mmCIF file of C-alpha atoms and ligand atoms in Angstrom:
data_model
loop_
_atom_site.group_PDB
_atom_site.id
_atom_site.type_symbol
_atom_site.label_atom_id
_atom_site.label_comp_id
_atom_site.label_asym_id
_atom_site.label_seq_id
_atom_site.Cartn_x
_atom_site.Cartn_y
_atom_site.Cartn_z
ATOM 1 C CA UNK K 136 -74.745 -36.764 86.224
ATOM 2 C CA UNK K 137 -71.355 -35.559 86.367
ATOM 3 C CA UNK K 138 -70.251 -32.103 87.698
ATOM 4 C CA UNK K 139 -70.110 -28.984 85.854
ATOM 5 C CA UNK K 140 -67.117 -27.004 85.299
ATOM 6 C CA UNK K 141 -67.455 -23.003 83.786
ATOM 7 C CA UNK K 142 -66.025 -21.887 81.300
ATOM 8 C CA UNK K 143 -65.430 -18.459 80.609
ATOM 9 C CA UNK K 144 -64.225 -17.361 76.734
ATOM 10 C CA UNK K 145 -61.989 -14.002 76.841
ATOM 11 C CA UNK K 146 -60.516 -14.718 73.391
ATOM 12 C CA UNK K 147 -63.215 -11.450 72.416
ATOM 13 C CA UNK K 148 -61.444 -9.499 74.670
ATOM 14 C CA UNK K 149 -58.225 -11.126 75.996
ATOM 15 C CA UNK K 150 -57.439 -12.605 73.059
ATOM 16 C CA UNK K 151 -57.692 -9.121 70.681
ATOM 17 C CA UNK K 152 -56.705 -6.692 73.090
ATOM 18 C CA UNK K 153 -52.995 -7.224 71.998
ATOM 19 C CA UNK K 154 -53.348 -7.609 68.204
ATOM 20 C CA UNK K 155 -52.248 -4.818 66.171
ATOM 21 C CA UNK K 156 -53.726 -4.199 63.366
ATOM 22 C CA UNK K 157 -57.470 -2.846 63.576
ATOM 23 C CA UNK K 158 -59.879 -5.541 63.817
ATOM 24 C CA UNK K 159 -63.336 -4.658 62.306
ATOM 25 C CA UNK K 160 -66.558 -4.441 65.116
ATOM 26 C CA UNK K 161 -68.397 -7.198 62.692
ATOM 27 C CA UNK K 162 -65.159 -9.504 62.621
ATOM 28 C CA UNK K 163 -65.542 -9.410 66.556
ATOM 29 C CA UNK K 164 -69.126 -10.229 66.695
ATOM 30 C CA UNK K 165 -69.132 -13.372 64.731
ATOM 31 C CA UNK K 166 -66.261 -14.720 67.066
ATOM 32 C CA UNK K 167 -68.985 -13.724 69.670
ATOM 33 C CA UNK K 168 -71.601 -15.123 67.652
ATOM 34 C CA UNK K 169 -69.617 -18.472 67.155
ATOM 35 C CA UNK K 170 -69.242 -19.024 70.935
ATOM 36 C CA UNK K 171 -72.986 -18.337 71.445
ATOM 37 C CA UNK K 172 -73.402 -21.282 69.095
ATOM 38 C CA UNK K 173 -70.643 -23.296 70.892
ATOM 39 C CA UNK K 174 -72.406 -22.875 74.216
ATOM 40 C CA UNK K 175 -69.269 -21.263 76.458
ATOM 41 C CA UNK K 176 -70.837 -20.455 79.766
ATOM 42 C CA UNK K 177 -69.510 -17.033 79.620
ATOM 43 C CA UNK K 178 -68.118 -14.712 77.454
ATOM 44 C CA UNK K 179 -66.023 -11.670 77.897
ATOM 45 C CA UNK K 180 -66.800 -9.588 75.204
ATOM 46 C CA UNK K 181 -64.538 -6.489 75.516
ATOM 47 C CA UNK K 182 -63.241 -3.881 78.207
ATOM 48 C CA UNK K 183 -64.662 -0.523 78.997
ATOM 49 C CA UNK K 184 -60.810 0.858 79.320
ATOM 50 C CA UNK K 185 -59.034 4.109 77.442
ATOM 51 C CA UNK K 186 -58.942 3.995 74.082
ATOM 52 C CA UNK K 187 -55.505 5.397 74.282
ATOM 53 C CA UNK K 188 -53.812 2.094 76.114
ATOM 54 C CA UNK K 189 -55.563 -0.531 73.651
ATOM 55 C CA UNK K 190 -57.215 0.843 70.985
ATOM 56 C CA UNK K 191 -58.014 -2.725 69.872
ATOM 57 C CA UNK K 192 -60.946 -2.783 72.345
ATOM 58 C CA UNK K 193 -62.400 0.703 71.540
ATOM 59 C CA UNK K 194 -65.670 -0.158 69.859
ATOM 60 C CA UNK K 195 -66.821 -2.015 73.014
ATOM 61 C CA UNK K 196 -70.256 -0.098 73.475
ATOM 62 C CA UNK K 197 -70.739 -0.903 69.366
ATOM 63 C CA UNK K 198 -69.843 -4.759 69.706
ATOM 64 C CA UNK K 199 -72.489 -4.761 72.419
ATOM 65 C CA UNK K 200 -75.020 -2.555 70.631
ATOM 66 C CA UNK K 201 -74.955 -4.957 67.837
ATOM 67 C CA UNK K 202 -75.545 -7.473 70.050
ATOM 68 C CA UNK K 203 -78.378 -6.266 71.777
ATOM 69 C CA UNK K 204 -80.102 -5.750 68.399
ATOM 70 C CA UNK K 205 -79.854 -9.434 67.800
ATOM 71 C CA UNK K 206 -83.076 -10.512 69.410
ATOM 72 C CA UNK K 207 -81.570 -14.021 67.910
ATOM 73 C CA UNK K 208 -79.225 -14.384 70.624
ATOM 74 C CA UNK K 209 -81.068 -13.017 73.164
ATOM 75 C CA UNK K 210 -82.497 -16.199 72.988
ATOM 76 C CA UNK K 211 -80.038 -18.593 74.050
ATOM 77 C CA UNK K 212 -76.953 -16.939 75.352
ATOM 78 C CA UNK K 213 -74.208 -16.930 77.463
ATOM 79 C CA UNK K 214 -73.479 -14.609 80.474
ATOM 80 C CA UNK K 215 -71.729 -11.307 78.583
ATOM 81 C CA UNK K 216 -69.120 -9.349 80.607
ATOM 82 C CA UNK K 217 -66.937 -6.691 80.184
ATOM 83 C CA UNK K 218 -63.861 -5.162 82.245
ATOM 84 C CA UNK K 219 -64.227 -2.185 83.687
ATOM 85 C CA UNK K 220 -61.156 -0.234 85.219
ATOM 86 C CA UNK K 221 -62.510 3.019 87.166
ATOM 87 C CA UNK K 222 -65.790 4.571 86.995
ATOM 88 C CA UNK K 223 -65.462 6.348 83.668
ATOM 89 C CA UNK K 224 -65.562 2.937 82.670
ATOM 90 C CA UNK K 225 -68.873 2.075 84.579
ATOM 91 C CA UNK K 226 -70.790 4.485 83.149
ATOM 92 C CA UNK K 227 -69.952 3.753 79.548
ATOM 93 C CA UNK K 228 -70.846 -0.193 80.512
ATOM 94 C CA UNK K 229 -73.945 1.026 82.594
ATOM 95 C CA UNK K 230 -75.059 3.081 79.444
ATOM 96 C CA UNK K 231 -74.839 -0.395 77.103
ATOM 97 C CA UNK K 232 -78.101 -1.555 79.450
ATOM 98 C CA UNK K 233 -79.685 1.641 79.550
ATOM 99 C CA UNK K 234 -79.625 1.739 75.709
ATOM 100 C CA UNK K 235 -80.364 -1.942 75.261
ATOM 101 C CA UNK K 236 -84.122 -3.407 75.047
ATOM 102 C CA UNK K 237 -83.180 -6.145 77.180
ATOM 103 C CA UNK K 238 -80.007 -6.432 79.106
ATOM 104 C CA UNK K 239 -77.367 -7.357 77.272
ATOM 105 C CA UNK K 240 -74.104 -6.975 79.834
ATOM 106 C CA UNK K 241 -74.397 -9.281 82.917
ATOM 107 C CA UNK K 242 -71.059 -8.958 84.610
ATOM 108 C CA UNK K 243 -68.525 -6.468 84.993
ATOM 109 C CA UNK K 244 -64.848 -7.294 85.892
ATOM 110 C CA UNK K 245 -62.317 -4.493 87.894
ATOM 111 C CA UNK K 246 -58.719 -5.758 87.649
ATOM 112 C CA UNK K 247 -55.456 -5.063 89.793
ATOM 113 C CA UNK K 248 -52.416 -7.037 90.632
ATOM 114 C CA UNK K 249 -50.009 -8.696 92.874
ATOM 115 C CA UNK K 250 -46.749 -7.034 91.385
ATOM 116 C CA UNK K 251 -46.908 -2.834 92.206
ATOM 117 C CA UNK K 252 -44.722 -2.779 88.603
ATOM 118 C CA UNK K 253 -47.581 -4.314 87.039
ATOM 119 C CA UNK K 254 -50.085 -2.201 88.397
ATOM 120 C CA UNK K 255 -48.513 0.762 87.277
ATOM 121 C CA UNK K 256 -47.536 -0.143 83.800
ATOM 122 C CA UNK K 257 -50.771 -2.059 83.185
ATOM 123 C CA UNK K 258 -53.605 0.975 84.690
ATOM 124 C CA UNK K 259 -50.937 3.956 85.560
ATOM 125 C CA UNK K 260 -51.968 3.503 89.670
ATOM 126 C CA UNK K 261 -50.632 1.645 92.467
ATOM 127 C CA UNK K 262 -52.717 -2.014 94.030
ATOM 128 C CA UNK K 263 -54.593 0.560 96.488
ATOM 129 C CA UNK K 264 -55.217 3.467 93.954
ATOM 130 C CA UNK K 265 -56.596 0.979 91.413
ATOM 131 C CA UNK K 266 -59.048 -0.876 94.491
ATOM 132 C CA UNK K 267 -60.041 2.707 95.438
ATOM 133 C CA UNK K 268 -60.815 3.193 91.701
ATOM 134 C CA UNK K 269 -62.867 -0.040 92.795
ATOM 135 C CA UNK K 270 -65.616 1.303 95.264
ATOM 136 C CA UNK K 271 -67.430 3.406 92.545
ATOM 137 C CA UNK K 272 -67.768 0.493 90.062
ATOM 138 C CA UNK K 273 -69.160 -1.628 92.517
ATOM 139 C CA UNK K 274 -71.595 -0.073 94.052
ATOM 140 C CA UNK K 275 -72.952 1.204 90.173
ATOM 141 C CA UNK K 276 -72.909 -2.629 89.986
ATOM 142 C CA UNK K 277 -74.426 -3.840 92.611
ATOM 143 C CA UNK K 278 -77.567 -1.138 91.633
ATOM 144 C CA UNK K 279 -77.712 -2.340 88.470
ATOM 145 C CA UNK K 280 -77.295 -5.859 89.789
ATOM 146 C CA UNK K 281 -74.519 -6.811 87.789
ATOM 147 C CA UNK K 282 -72.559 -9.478 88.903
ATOM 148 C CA UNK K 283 -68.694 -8.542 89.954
ATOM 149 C CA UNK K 284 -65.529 -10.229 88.853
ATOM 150 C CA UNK K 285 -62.171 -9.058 90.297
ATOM 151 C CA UNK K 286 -58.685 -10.008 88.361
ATOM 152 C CA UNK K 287 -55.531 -10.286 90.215
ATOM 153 C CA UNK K 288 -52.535 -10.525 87.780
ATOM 154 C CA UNK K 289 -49.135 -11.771 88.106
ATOM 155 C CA UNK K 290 -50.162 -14.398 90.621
ATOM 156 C CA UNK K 291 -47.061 -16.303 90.265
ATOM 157 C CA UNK K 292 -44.725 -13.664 89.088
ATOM 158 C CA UNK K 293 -44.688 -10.381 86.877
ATOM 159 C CA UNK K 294 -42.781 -9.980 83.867
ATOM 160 C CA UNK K 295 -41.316 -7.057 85.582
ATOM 161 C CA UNK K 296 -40.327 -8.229 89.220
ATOM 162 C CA UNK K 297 -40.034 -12.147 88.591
ATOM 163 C CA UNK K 298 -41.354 -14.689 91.094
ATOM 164 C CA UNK K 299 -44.528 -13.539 93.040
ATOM 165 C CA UNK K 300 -45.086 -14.690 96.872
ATOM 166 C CA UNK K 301 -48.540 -16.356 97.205
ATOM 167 C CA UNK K 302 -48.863 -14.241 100.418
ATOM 168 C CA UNK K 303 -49.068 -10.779 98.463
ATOM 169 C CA UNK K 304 -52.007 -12.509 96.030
ATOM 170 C CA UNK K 305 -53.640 -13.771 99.632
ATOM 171 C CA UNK K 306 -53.164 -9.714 100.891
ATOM 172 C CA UNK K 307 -54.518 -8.472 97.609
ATOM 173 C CA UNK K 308 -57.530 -10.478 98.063
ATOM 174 C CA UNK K 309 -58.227 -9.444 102.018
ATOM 175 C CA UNK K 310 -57.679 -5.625 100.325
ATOM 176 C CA UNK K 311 -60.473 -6.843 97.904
ATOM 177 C CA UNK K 312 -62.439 -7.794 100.120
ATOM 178 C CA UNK K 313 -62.821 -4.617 101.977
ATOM 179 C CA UNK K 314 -65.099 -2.898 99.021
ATOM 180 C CA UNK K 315 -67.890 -5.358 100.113
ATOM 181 C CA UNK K 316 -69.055 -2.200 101.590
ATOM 182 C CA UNK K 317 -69.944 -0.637 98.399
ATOM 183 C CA UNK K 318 -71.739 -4.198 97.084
ATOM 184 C CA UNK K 319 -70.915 -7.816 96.581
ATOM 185 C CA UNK K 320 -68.236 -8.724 94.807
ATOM 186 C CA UNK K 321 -69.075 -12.358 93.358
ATOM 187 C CA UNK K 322 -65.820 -13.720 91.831
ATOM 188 C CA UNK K 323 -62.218 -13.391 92.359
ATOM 189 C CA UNK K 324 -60.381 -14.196 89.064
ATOM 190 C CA UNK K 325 -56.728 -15.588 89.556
ATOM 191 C CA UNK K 326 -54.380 -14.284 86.689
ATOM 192 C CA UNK K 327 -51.137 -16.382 85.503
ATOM 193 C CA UNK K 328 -50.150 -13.516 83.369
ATOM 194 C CA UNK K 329 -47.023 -14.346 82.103
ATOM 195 C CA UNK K 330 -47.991 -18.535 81.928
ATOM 196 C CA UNK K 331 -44.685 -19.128 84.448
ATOM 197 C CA UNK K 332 -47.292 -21.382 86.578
ATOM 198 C CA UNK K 333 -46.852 -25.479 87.455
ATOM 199 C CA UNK K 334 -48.663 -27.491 89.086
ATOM 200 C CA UNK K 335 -46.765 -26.732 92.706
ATOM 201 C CA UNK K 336 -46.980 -22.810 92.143
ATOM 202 C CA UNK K 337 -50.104 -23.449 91.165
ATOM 203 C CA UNK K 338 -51.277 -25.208 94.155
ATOM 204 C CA UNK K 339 -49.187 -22.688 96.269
ATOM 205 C CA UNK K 340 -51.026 -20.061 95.344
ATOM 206 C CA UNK K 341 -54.534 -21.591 95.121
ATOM 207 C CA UNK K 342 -53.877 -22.920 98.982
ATOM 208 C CA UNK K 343 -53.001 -19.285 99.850
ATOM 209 C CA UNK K 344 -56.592 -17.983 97.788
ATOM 210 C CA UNK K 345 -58.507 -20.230 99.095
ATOM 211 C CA UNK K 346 -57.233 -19.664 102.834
ATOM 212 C CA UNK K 347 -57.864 -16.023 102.309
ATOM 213 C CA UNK K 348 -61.189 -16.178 100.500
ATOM 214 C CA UNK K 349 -62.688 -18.449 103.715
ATOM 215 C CA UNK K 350 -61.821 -15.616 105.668
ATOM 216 C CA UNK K 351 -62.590 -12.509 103.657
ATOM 217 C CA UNK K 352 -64.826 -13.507 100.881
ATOM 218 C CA UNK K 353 -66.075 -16.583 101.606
ATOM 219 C CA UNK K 354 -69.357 -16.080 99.399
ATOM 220 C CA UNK K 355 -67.131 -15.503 96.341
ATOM 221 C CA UNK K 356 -65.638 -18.310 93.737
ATOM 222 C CA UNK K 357 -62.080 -18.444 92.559
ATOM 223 C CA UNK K 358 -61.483 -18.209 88.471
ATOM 224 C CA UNK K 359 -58.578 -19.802 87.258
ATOM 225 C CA UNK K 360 -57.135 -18.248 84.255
ATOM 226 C CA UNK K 361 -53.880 -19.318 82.559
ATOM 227 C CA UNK K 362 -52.210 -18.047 79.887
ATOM 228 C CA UNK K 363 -49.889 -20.939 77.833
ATOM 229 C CA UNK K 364 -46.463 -19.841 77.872
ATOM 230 C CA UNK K 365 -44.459 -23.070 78.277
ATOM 231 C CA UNK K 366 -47.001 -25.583 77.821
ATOM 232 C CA UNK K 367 -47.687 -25.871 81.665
ATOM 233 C CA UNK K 368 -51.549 -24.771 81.727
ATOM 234 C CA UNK K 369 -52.767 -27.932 81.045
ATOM 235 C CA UNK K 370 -51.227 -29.659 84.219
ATOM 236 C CA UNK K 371 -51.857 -26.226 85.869
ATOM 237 C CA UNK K 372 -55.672 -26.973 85.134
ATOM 238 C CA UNK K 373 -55.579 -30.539 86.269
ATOM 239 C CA UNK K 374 -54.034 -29.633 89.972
ATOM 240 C CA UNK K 375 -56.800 -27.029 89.961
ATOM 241 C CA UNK K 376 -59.679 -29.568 89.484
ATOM 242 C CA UNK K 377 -57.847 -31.878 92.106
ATOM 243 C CA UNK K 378 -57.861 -28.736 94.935
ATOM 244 C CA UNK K 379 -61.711 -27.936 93.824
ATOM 245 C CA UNK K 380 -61.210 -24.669 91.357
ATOM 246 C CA UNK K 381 -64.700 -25.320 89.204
ATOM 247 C CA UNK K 382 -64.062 -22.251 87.299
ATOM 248 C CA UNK K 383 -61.891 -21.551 84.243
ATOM 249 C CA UNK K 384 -61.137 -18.785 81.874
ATOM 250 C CA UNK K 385 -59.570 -19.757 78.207
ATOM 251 C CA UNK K 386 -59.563 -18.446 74.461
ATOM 252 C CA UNK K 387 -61.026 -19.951 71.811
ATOM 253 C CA UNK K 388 -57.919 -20.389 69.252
ATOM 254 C CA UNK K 389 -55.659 -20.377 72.240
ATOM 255 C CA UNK K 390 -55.602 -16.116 71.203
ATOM 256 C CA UNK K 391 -54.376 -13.418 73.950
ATOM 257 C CA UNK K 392 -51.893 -11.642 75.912
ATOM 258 C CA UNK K 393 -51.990 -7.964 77.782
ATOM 259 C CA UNK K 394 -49.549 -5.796 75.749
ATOM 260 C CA UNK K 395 -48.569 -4.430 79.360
ATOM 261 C CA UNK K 396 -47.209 -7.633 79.809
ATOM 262 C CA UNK K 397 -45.185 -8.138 76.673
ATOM 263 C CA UNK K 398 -41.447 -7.073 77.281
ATOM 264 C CA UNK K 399 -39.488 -5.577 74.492
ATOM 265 C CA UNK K 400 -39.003 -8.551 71.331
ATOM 266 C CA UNK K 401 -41.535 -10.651 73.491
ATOM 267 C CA UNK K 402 -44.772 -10.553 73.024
ATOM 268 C CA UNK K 403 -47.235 -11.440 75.963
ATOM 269 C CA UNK K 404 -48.325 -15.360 75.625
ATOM 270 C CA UNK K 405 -51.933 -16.468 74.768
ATOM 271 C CA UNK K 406 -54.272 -17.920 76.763
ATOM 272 C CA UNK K 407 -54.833 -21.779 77.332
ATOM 273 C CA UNK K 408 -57.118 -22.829 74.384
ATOM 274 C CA UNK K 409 -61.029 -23.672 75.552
ATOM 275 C CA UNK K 410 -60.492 -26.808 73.343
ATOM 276 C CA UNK K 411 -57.520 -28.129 75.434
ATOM 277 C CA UNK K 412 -59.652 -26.847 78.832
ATOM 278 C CA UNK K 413 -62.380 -28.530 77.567
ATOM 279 C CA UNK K 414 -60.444 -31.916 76.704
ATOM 280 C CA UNK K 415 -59.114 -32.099 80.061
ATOM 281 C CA UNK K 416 -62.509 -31.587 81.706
ATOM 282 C CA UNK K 417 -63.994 -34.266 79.463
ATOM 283 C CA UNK K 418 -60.939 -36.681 80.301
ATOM 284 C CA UNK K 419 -61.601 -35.962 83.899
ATOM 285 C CA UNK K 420 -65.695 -36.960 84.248
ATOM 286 C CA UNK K 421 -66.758 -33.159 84.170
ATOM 287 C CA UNK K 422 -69.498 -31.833 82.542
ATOM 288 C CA UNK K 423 -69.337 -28.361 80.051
ATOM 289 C CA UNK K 424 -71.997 -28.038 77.747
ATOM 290 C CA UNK K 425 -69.940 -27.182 74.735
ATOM 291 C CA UNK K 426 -70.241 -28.929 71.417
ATOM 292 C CA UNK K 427 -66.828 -29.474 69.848
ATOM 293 C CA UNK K 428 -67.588 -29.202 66.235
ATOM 294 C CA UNK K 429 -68.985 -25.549 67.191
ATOM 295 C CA UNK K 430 -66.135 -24.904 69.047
ATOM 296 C CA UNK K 431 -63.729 -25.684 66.579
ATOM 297 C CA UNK K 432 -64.991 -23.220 64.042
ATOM 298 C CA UNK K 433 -65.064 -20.211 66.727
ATOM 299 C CA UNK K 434 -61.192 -21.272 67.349
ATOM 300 C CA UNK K 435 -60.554 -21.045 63.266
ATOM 301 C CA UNK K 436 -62.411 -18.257 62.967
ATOM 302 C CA UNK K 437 -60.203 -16.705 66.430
ATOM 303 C CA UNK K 438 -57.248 -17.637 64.856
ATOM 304 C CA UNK K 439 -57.909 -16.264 61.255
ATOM 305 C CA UNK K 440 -58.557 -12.772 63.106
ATOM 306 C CA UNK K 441 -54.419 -12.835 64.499
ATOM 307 C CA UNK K 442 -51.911 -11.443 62.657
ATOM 308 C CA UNK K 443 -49.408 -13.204 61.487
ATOM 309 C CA UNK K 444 -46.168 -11.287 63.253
HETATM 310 P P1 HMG N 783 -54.794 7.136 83.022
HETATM 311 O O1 HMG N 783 -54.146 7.712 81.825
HETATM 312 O O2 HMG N 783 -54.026 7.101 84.301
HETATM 313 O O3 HMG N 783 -56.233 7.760 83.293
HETATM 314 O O4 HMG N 783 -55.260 5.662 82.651
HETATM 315 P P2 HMG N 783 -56.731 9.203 83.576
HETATM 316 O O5 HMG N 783 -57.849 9.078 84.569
HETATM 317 O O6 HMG N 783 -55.592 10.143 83.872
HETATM 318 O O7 HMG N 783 -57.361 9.599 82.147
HETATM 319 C C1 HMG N 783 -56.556 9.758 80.992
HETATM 320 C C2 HMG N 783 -57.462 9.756 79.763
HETATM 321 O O8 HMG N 783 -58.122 8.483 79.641
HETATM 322 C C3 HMG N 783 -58.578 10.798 79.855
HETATM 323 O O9 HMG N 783 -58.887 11.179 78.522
HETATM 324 C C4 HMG N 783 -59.712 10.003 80.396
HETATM 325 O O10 HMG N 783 -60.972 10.556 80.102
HETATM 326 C C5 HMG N 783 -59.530 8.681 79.700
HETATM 327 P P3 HMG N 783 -58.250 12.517 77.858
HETATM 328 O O11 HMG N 783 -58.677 13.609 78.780
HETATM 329 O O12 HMG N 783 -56.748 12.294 77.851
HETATM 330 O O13 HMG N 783 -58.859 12.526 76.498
HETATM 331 N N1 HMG N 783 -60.118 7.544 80.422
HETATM 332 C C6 HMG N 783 -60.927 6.652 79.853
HETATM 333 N N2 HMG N 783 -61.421 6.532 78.599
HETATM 334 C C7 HMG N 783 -62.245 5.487 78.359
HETATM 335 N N3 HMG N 783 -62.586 4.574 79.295
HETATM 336 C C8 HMG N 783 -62.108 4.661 80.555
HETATM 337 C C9 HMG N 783 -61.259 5.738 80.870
HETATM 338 N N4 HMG N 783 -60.612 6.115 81.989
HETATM 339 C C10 HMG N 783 -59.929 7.224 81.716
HETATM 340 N N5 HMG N 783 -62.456 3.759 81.441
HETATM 341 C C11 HMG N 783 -56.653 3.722 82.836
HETATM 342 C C12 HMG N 783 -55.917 4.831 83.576
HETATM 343 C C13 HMG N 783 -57.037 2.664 83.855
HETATM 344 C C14 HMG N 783 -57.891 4.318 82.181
HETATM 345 C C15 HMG N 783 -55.706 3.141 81.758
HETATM 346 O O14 HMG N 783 -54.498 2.788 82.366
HETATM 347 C C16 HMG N 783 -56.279 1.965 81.057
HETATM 348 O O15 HMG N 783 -57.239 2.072 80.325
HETATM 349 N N6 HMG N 783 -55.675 0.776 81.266
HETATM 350 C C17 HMG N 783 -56.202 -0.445 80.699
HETATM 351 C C18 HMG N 783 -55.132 -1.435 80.482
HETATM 352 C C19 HMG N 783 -55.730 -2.716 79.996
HETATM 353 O O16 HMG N 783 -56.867 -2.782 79.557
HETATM 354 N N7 HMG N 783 -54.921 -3.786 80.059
HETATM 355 C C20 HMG N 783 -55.321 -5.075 79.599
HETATM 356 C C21 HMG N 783 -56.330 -5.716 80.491
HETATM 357 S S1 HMG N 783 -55.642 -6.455 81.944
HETATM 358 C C22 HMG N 783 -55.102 -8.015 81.396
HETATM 359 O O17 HMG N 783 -55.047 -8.293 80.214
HETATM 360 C C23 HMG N 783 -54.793 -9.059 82.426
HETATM 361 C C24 HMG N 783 -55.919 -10.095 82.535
HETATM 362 O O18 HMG N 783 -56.117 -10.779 81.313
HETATM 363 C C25 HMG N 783 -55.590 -11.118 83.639
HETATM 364 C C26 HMG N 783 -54.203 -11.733 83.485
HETATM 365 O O19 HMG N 783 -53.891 -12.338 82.436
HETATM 366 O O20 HMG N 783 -53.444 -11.601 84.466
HETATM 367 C C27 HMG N 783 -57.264 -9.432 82.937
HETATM 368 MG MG1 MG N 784 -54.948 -12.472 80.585
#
């Protein structure tokens, strides 16, 4: 049998955040609904953040109430996450279980940086205000035995301070790593922002991870995720397989972009499409459960949801 690769869809969250015009709850849940069906190992269906900095996203507790009254998809379903800046944020995710007949969020994901610019612009705190932010989340997580996913951004460089060194992603992650106090932290989820990665940076970076993870989190997994700027992510993904990454984020439709990393007349580039992810897995011997006809119609229906700008 050939080996699995994950695949985590963030084109419900990722891949809306940054659209402008409103975006009805029930649009959202069939693009939810139609990656259910396409059998994406994950999905992240929204983020727990302030209203005020994407209002996109601020019917996440709805979108997950109407899931949870689905018994239909309780069924068969992927693992649901959310992100979850600060503990404000933690309770309103907690609250979705707590209201829920059966669990219905599985995972919860904190995010921070490599570039301080980004940090500030993206969650108004510095890397070490937004990982102190941190130790409340997880340990609500870890007794409510959610899993734990933690973004770094800008791992190859920031729209604000260009390049990034692989060292300061390597030092974010040993900072990471200190909140294992407060609970486990299961994932570490590598962020090419901007989509300025290739295959060397790539590798640079994942060398530097992985070095750091050994020694700091070694029970955690690396997440690649790659936005598509210049075409790159593809290759990116391929050098990724060859150094052992088994984990991938992408958007259905190719959708996404922060909007606190678009600079002015730019908007911020989408993410690399789960078809093409799932192409190149296929191409390579791996295995990913999806069914491409399904899979197809959740990146129409992804697509149909943009706005044309
Ligand atoms: P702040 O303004 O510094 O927060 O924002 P504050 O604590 O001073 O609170 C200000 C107001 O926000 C208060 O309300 C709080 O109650 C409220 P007011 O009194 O003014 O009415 N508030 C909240 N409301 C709802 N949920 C919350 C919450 N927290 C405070 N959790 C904050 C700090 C982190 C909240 C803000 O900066 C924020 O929400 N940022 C989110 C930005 C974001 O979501 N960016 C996109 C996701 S990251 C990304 O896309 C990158 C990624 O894809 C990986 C990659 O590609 O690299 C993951
Ligand atoms: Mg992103």
């Amino acid at each position: 049998m050939s080996e699995p690769i994950r695949i985590t869809d963030v084109a419900p969250r990722d891949g809306l955040q940054n659209e402008p015009k409103p975006i009805p709850t029930s649009e959202k849940i069939k693009l939810i609904r139609s990656l259910c069906e396409a059998s994406v190992d994950e999905v992240e269906v929204s983020s727990f953040v302030s209203a005020k900095w994407i209002p996109q996203l601020g019917d996440a507790a709805e979108v997950f109430a109407a899931l949870a009254a689905d018994p239909k998809h309780l069924e068969r379903r992927p693992v649901f996450s959310a992100l979850v800046p600060n503990e404000k944020g933690m309770l309103a995710a907690a609250e979705v279980n707590h209201n829920a007949a059966e669990r219905i969020l599985d995972k919860v994901s904190v995010f921070t940086a490599a570039s301080e610019t980004f940090s500030q612009r993206n969650t108004n705190a510095t890397i070490d205000q937004t990982i102190e932010r941190f130790a409340p989340v997880i340990a609500a997580a870890s007794r409510d035995r959610l899993l734990v996913r933690a973004y770094i951004s800008c791992i190859v460089a920031c729209p604000f301070e260009g390049p990034i060194a692989p060292a300061k992603v390597a030092d974010v992650i040993r900072r990471l790593a200190t909140l294992q106090d407060h609970g486990p932290i299961h994932e570490i989820d590598l962020g090419d922002t901007i989509g300025a990665a290739a295959p060397e940076t790539i590798a640079a970076v994942l060398e530097a991870a992985g070095e750091e993870m050994n020694r700091s989190l070694p029970s955690a997994v690396i997440t690649l995720h790659l936005h598509d700027t210049f075409g790159r992510a593809g290759a990116c993904v391929e050098t990724a397989l060859d150094l052992g990454i088994r984990s991938f984020d992408s958007a259905a439709g190719g959708l996404g972009g922060c909007p606190y990393a678009s600079t002015p007349g730019k908007r911020a580039p989408g993410n690399i499409a789960t078809s093409l992810l799932v192409e190149i897995a296929r191409k390579r011997g791996f295995e990913t459960g999806i069914e491409p006809r399904k899979l197809a119609i959740a990146g129409s229906l992804a697509q149909s949801l943009r706005s044309a700008l």
